[in-house]
Coordinates of C-alpha atoms and ligand atoms in Angstrom, one line a residue:
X1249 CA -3.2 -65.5 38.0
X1250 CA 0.3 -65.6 39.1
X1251 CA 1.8 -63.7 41.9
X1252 CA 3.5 -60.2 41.3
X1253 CA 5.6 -58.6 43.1
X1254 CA 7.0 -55.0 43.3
X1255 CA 9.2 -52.6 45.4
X1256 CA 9.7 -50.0 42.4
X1257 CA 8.6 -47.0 45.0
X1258 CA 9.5 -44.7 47.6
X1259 CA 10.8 -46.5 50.2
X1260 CA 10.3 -50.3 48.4
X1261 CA 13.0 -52.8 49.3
X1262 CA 12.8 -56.6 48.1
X1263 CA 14.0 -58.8 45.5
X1264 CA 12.2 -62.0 44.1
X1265 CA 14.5 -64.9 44.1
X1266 CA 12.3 -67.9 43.5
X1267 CA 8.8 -68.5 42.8
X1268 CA 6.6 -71.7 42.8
X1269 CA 3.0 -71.4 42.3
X1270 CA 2.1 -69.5 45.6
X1271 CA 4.9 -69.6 47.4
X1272 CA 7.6 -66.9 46.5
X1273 CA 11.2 -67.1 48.1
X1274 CA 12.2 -63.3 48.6
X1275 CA 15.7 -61.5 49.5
X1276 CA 15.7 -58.0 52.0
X1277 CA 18.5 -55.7 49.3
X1278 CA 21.2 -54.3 51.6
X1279 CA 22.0 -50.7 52.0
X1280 CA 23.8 -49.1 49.1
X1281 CA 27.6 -49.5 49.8
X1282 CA 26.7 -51.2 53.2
X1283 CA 25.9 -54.6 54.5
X1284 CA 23.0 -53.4 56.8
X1285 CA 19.4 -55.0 56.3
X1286 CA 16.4 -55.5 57.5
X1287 CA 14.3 -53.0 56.0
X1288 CA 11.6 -54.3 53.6
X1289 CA 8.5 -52.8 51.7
X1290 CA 6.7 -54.0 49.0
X1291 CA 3.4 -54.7 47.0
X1292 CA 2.1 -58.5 45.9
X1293 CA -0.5 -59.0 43.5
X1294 CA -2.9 -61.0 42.1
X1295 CA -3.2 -63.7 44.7
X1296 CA -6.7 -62.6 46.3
X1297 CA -8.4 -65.4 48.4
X1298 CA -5.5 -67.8 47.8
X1299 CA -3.2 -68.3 50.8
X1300 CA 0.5 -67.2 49.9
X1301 CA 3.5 -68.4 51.5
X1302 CA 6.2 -65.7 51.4
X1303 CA 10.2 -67.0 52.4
X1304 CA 12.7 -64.1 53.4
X1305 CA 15.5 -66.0 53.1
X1306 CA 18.3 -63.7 54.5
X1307 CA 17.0 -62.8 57.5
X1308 CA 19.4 -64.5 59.4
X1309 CA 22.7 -61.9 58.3
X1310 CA 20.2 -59.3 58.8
X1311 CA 21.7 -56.5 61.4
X1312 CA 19.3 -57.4 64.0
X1313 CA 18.5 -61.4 63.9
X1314 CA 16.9 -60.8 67.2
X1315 CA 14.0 -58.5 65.8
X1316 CA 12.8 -61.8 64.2
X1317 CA 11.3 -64.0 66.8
X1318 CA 8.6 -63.0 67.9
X1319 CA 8.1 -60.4 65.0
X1320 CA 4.6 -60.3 62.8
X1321 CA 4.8 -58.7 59.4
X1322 CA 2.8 -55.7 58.7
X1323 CA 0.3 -55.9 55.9
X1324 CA -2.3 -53.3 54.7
X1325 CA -5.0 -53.0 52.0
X1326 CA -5.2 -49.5 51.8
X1327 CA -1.8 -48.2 53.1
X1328 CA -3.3 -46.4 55.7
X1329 CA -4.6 -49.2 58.3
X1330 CA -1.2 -51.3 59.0
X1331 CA -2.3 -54.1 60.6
X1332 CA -0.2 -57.6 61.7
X1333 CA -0.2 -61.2 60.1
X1334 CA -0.7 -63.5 62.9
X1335 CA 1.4 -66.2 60.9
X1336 CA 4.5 -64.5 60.7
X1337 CA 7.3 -66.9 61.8
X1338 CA 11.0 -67.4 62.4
X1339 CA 13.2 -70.1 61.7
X1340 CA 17.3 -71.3 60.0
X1341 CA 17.6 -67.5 58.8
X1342 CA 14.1 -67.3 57.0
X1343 CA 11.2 -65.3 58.5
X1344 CA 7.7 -66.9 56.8
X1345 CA 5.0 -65.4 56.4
X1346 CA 1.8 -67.2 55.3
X1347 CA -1.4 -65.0 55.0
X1348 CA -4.9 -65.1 52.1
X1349 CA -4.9 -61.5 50.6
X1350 CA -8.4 -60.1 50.8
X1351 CA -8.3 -58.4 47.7
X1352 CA -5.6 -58.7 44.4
X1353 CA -3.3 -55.9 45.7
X1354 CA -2.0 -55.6 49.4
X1355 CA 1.2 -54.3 50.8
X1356 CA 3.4 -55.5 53.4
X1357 CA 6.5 -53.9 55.4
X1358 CA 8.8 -54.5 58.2
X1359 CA 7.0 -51.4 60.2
X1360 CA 4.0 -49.1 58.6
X1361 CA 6.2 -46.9 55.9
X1362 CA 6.2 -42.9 56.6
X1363 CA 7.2 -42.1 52.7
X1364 CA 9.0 -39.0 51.6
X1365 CA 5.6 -37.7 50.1
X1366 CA 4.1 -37.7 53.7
X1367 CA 7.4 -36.1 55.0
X1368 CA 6.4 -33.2 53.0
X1369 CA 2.9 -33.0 53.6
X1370 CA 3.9 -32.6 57.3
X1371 CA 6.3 -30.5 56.9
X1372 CA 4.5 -28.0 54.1
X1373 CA 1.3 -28.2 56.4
X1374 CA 3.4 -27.2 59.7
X1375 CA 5.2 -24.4 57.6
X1376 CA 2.0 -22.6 56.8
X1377 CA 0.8 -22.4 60.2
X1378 CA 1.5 -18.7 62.1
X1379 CA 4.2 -18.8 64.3
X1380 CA 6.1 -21.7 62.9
X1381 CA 9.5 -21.1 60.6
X1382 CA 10.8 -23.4 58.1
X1383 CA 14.7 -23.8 57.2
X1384 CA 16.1 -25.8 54.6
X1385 CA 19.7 -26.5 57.1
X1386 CA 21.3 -27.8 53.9
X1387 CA 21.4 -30.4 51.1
X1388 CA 21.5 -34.8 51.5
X1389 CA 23.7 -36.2 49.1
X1390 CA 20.9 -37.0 46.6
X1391 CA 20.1 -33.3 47.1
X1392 CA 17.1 -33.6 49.4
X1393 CA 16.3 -30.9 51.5
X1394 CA 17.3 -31.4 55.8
X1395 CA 13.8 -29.8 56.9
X1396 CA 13.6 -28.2 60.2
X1397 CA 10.9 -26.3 61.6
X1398 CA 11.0 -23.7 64.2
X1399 CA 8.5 -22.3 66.8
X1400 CA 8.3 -21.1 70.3
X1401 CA 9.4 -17.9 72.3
X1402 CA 11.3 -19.2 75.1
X1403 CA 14.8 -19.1 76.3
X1404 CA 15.1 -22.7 76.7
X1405 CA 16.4 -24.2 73.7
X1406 CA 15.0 -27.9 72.5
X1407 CA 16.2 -29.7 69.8
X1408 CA 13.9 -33.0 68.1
X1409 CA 15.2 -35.2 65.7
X1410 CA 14.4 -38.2 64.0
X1411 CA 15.2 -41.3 61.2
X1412 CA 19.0 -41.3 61.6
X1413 CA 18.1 -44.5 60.4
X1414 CA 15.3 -44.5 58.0
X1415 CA 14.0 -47.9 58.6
X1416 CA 12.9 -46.6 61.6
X1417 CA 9.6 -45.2 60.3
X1418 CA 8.0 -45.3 63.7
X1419 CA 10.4 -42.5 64.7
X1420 CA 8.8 -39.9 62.2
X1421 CA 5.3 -41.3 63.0
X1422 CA 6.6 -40.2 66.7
X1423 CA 7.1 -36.6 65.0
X1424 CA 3.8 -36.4 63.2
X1425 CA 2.6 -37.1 66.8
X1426 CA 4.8 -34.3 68.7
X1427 CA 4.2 -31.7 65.8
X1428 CA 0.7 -32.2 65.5
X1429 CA 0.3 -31.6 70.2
X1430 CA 2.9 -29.0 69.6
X1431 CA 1.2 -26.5 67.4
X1432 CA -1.9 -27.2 68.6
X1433 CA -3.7 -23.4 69.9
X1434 CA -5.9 -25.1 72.3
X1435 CA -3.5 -27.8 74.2
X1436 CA -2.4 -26.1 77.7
X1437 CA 0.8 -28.2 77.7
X1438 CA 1.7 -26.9 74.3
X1439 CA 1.0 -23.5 75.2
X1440 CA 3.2 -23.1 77.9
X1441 CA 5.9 -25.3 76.1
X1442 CA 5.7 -22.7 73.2
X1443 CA 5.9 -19.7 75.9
X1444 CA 8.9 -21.5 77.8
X1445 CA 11.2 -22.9 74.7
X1446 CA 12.2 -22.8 71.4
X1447 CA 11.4 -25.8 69.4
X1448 CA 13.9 -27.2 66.6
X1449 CA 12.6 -30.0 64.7
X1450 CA 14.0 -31.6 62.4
X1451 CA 11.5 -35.1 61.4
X1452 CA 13.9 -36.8 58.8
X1453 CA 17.5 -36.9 59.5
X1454 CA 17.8 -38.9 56.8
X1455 CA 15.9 -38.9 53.8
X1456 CA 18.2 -40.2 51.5
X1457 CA 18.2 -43.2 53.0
X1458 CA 14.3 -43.1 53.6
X1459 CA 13.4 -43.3 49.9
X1460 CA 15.9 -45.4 48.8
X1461 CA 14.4 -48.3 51.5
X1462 CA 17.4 -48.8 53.6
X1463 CA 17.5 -49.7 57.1
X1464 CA 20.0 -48.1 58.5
X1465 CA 22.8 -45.6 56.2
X1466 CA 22.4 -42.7 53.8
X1467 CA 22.9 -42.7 50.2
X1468 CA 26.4 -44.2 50.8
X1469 CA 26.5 -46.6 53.5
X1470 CA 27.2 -44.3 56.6
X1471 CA 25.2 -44.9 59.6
X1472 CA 24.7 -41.0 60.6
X1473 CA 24.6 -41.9 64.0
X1474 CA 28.3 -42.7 64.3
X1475 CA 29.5 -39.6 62.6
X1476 CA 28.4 -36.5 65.2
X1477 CA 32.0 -36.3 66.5
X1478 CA 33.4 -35.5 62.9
X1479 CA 30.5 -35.0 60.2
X1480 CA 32.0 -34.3 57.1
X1481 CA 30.3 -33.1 53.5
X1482 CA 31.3 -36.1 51.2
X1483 CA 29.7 -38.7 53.8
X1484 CA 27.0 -37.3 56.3
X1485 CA 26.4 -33.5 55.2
X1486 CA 23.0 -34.1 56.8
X1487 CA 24.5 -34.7 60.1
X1488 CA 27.0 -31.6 59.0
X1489 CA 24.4 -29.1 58.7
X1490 CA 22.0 -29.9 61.9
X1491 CA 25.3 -30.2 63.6
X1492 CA 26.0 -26.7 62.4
X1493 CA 22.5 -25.6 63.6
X1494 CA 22.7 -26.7 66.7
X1495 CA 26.1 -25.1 67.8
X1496 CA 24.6 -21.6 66.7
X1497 CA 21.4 -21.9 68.7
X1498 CA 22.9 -24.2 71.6
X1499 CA 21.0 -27.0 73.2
X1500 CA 19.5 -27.4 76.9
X1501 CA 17.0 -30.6 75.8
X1502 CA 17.6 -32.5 73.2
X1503 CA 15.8 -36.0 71.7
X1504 CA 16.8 -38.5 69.5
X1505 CA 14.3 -40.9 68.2
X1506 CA 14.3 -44.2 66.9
X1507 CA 13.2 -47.7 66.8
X1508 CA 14.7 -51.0 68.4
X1509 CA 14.3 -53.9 66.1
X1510 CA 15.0 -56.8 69.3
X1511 CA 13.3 -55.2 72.8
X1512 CA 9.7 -55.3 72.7
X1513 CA 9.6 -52.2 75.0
X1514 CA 10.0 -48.6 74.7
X1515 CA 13.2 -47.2 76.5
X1516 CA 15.5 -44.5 76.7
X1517 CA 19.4 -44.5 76.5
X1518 CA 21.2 -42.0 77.9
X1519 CA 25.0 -40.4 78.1
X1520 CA 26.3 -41.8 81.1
X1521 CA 29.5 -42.3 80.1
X1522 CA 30.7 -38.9 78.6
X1523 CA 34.0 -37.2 79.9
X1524 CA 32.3 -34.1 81.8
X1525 CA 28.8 -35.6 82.7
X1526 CA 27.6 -32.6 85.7
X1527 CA 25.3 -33.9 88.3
X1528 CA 22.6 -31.7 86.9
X1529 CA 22.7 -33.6 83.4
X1530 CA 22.2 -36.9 85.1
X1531 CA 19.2 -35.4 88.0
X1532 CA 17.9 -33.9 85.5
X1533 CA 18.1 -36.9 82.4
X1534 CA 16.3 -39.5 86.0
X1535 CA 13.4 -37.1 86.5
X1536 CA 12.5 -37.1 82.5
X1537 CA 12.6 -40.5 82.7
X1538 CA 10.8 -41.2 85.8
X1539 CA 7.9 -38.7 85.1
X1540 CA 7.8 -40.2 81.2
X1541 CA 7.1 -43.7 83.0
X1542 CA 4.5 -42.2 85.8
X1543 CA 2.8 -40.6 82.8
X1544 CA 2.5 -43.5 80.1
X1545 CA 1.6 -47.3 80.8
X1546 CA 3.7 -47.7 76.9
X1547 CA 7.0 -46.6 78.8
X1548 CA 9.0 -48.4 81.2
X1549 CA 13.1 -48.5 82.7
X1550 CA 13.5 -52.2 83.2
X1551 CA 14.7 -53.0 79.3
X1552 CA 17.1 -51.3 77.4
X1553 CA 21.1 -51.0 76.6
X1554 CA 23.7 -51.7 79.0
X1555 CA 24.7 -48.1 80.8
X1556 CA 28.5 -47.4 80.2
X1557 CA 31.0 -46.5 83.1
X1558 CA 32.5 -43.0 82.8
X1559 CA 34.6 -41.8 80.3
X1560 CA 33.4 -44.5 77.8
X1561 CA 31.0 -43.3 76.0
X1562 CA 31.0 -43.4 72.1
X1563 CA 31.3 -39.5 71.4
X1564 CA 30.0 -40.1 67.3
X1565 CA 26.4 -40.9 68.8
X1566 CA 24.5 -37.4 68.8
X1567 CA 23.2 -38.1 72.1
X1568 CA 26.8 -38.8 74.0
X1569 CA 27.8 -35.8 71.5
X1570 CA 25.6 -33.3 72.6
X1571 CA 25.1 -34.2 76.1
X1572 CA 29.0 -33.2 76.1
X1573 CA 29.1 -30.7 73.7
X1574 CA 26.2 -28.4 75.2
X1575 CA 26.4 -29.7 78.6
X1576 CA 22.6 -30.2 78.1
X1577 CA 20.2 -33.4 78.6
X1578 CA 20.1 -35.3 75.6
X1579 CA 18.4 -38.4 74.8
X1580 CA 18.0 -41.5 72.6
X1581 CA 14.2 -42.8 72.6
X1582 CA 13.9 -46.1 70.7
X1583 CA 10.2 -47.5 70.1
X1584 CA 9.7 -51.4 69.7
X1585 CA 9.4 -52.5 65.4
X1586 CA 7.4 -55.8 67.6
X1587 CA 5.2 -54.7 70.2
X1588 CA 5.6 -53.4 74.0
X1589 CA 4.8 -57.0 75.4
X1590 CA 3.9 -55.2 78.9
X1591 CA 0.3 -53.9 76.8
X1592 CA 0.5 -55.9 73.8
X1593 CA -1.7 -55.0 70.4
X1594 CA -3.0 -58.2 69.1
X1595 CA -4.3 -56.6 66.2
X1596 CA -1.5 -53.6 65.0
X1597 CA 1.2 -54.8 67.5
X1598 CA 3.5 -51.2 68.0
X1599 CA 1.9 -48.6 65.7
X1600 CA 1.9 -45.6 64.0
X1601 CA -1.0 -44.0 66.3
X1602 CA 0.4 -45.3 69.4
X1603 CA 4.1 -44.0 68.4
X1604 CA 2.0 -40.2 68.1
X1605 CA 0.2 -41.0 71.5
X1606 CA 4.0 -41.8 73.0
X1607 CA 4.8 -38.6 71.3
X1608 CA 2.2 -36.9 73.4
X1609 CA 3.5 -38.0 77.2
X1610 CA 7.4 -37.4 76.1
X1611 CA 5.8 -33.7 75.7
X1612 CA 3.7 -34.1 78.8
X1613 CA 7.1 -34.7 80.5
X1614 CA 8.9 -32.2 78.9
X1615 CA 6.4 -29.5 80.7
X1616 CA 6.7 -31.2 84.1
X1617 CA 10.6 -31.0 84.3
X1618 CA 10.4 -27.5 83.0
X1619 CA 11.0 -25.9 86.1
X1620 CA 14.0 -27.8 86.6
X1621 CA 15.3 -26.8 83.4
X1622 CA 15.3 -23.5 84.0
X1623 CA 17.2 -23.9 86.9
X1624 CA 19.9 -26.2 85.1
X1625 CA 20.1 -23.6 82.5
X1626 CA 20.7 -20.5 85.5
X1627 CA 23.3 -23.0 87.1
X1628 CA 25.0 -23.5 83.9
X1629 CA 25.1 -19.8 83.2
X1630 CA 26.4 -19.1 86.6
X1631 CA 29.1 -21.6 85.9
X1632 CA 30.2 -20.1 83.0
X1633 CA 30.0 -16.3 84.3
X1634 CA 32.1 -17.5 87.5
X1635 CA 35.0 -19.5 85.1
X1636 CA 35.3 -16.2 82.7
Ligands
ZN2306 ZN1 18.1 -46.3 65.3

């Protein structure tokens, strides 16, 4: 039998450029309109028992060339259980990956996908629980639905979103995780999160980009997270309407997630550098941060992006945006695409269950620094009753 290969489904991205015997040279596609890559997802077939040798040959003018080396491949049988090929290497621009299929049909990806189909299991199953509101906050540009869900009774406003960039699948795995401890009758921490706050979750920011298999832009080339200072309907309408949400609800805590395809840790980034950063936004943005890293062995402060001096921030982030715009604490979580190499997975390297079980101690946090919150929020309202 020869070797087939496919990526003619949600979220498939990879061409076949050569093919000899069992060994198949393969190309990541780019981003429609864009040069971003990195993403890939597809199915090969009819090579069980026989070891395959598979050549992605423009890996080097990927967007990240540093999430190859020490990267491993994810392959599954069943497309539930993601699990790593041990002979995944880097080298000139090609990532190899040399595995025996167990059986005649097995799928491999960059990260383990979270299709559109998924997306709206999760979302239809959250909408039918009591308590919990669904909005459609407007239309992407291939006329998917932005979902966001709503729940809570409190007076401190929190705003979760995820998959600015769709190739970060880990990010909505994250969200299965938080939805899943958040609506959850019995869990003490959700409880008295649901009694304290309002929760505004939006899963996929992007789900344009999510079917079509990109890594990193919508359906035409715009990275969303560079258009929050100026969203505009012919290029990031999704950023537009959650945007729009946000300034009629306001925002005291607000998270960003997303996956790093180079550091092999999970970190946060912050909004140091915005123009009117208040000494309660950066107390406040520490203790989240410290008590996340007290809580979780998978979380830690030592890697991440360099911290900007004042007044440089880039404002068309969301975080910098809304730590400015609302005055609130806003964050960027990114989650390793390789592993955290401080308690490394031989097996399923990062994954989709410990992405939910991260999920689970950002929450934990969340309800630790509540009381802090609420005294932010009663400064800032001071603040504001004193200026008018
Ligand atoms: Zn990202």
């Amino acid at each position: 039998m020869t070797i087939t290969i496919s990526s003619a489904f949600d979220a498939g991205n990879i061409r076949v450029v050569g093919q000899s015997g069992d060994t198949v040279d393969l190309e990541i596609v780019k981003d429609h309109m864009s040069d971003f890559h990195q993403w890939f997802h597809f199915r090969l077939a009819g090579a069980g028992g026989r070891e395959v040798t598979l050549n992605i040959v423009n890996c080097g003018s990927a967007a990240y060339p540093d999430g190859w080396p020490d990267y491993k491949a994810c392959l599954s049988l069943d497309r539930e259980d993601w699990a790593r090929i041990p002979d995944t290497s880097y080298a000139d621009g090609t990532l190899t990956i040399r595995f025996t299929p167990e059986t005649d049909l097995v799928w491999i990806a960059y990260f383990a996908p979270y299709s559109m189909e998924r997306h709206h299991d999760l979302v239809s199953t959250l909408a039918a629980l009591p308590g919990v509101e669904y909005r459609s906050l407007g239309k992407s540009l291939d006329g998917q639905d932005i979902d966001c869900l709503t729940f809570g009774e409190g007076d401190l406003t929190v705003w979760l979103y995820a998959r600015q960039h769709p190739g970060e699948t880990m990010a909505e795995w994250w969200m299965e995780g938080a939805l899943e401890k958040l609506t959850d009758p019995d869990d003490p921490i959700a409880r008295v999160l649901r009694r304290d706050c309002t929760f505004h979750v939006v899963p996929n920011m992007n789900p344009d980009g999510s079917r079509r298999g990109h890594l990193r832009t919508n359906a035409v080339g715009v990275n969303l997270n560079r258009e929050w200072h100026a969203p505009s309907a012919e290029k990031s309408p999704e950023v537009l309407c959650v945007r729009g949400a946000m300034d009629e609800t306001g925002v005291d805590f607000a998270m960003d997630v997303h996956g790093d395809e180079a550091i092999p840790a999970n970190f946060l980034a912050g909004f140091e550098g915005i123009p009117s950063l208040t000494p309660d936004q950066s107390r406040l943005f520490a203790l989240f941060s410290d008590t996340l890293q007290r809580l979780s062995p998978d979380f830690q402060t030592r890697q991440g992006y360099e911290i900007l001096p004042a007044g440089q921030a880039n404002m068309s982030m969301s975080t910098t945006q809304l730590a400015e715009r609302f005055g609130c604490v806003s964050m960027t979580l990114e989650m390793p695409f390789k592993d955290n190499f401080d308690l490394p997975d031989e097996v399923y390297g990062w994954s989709p269950e410990r992405s939910k079980y991260l999920a689970g101690s950002c929450l934990d946090s969340l309800h630790a620094i509540l009381p802090e919150l609420h005294k932010a929020r009663a400064n800032k309202a001071e603040l504001e009753k004193a200026e008018a």
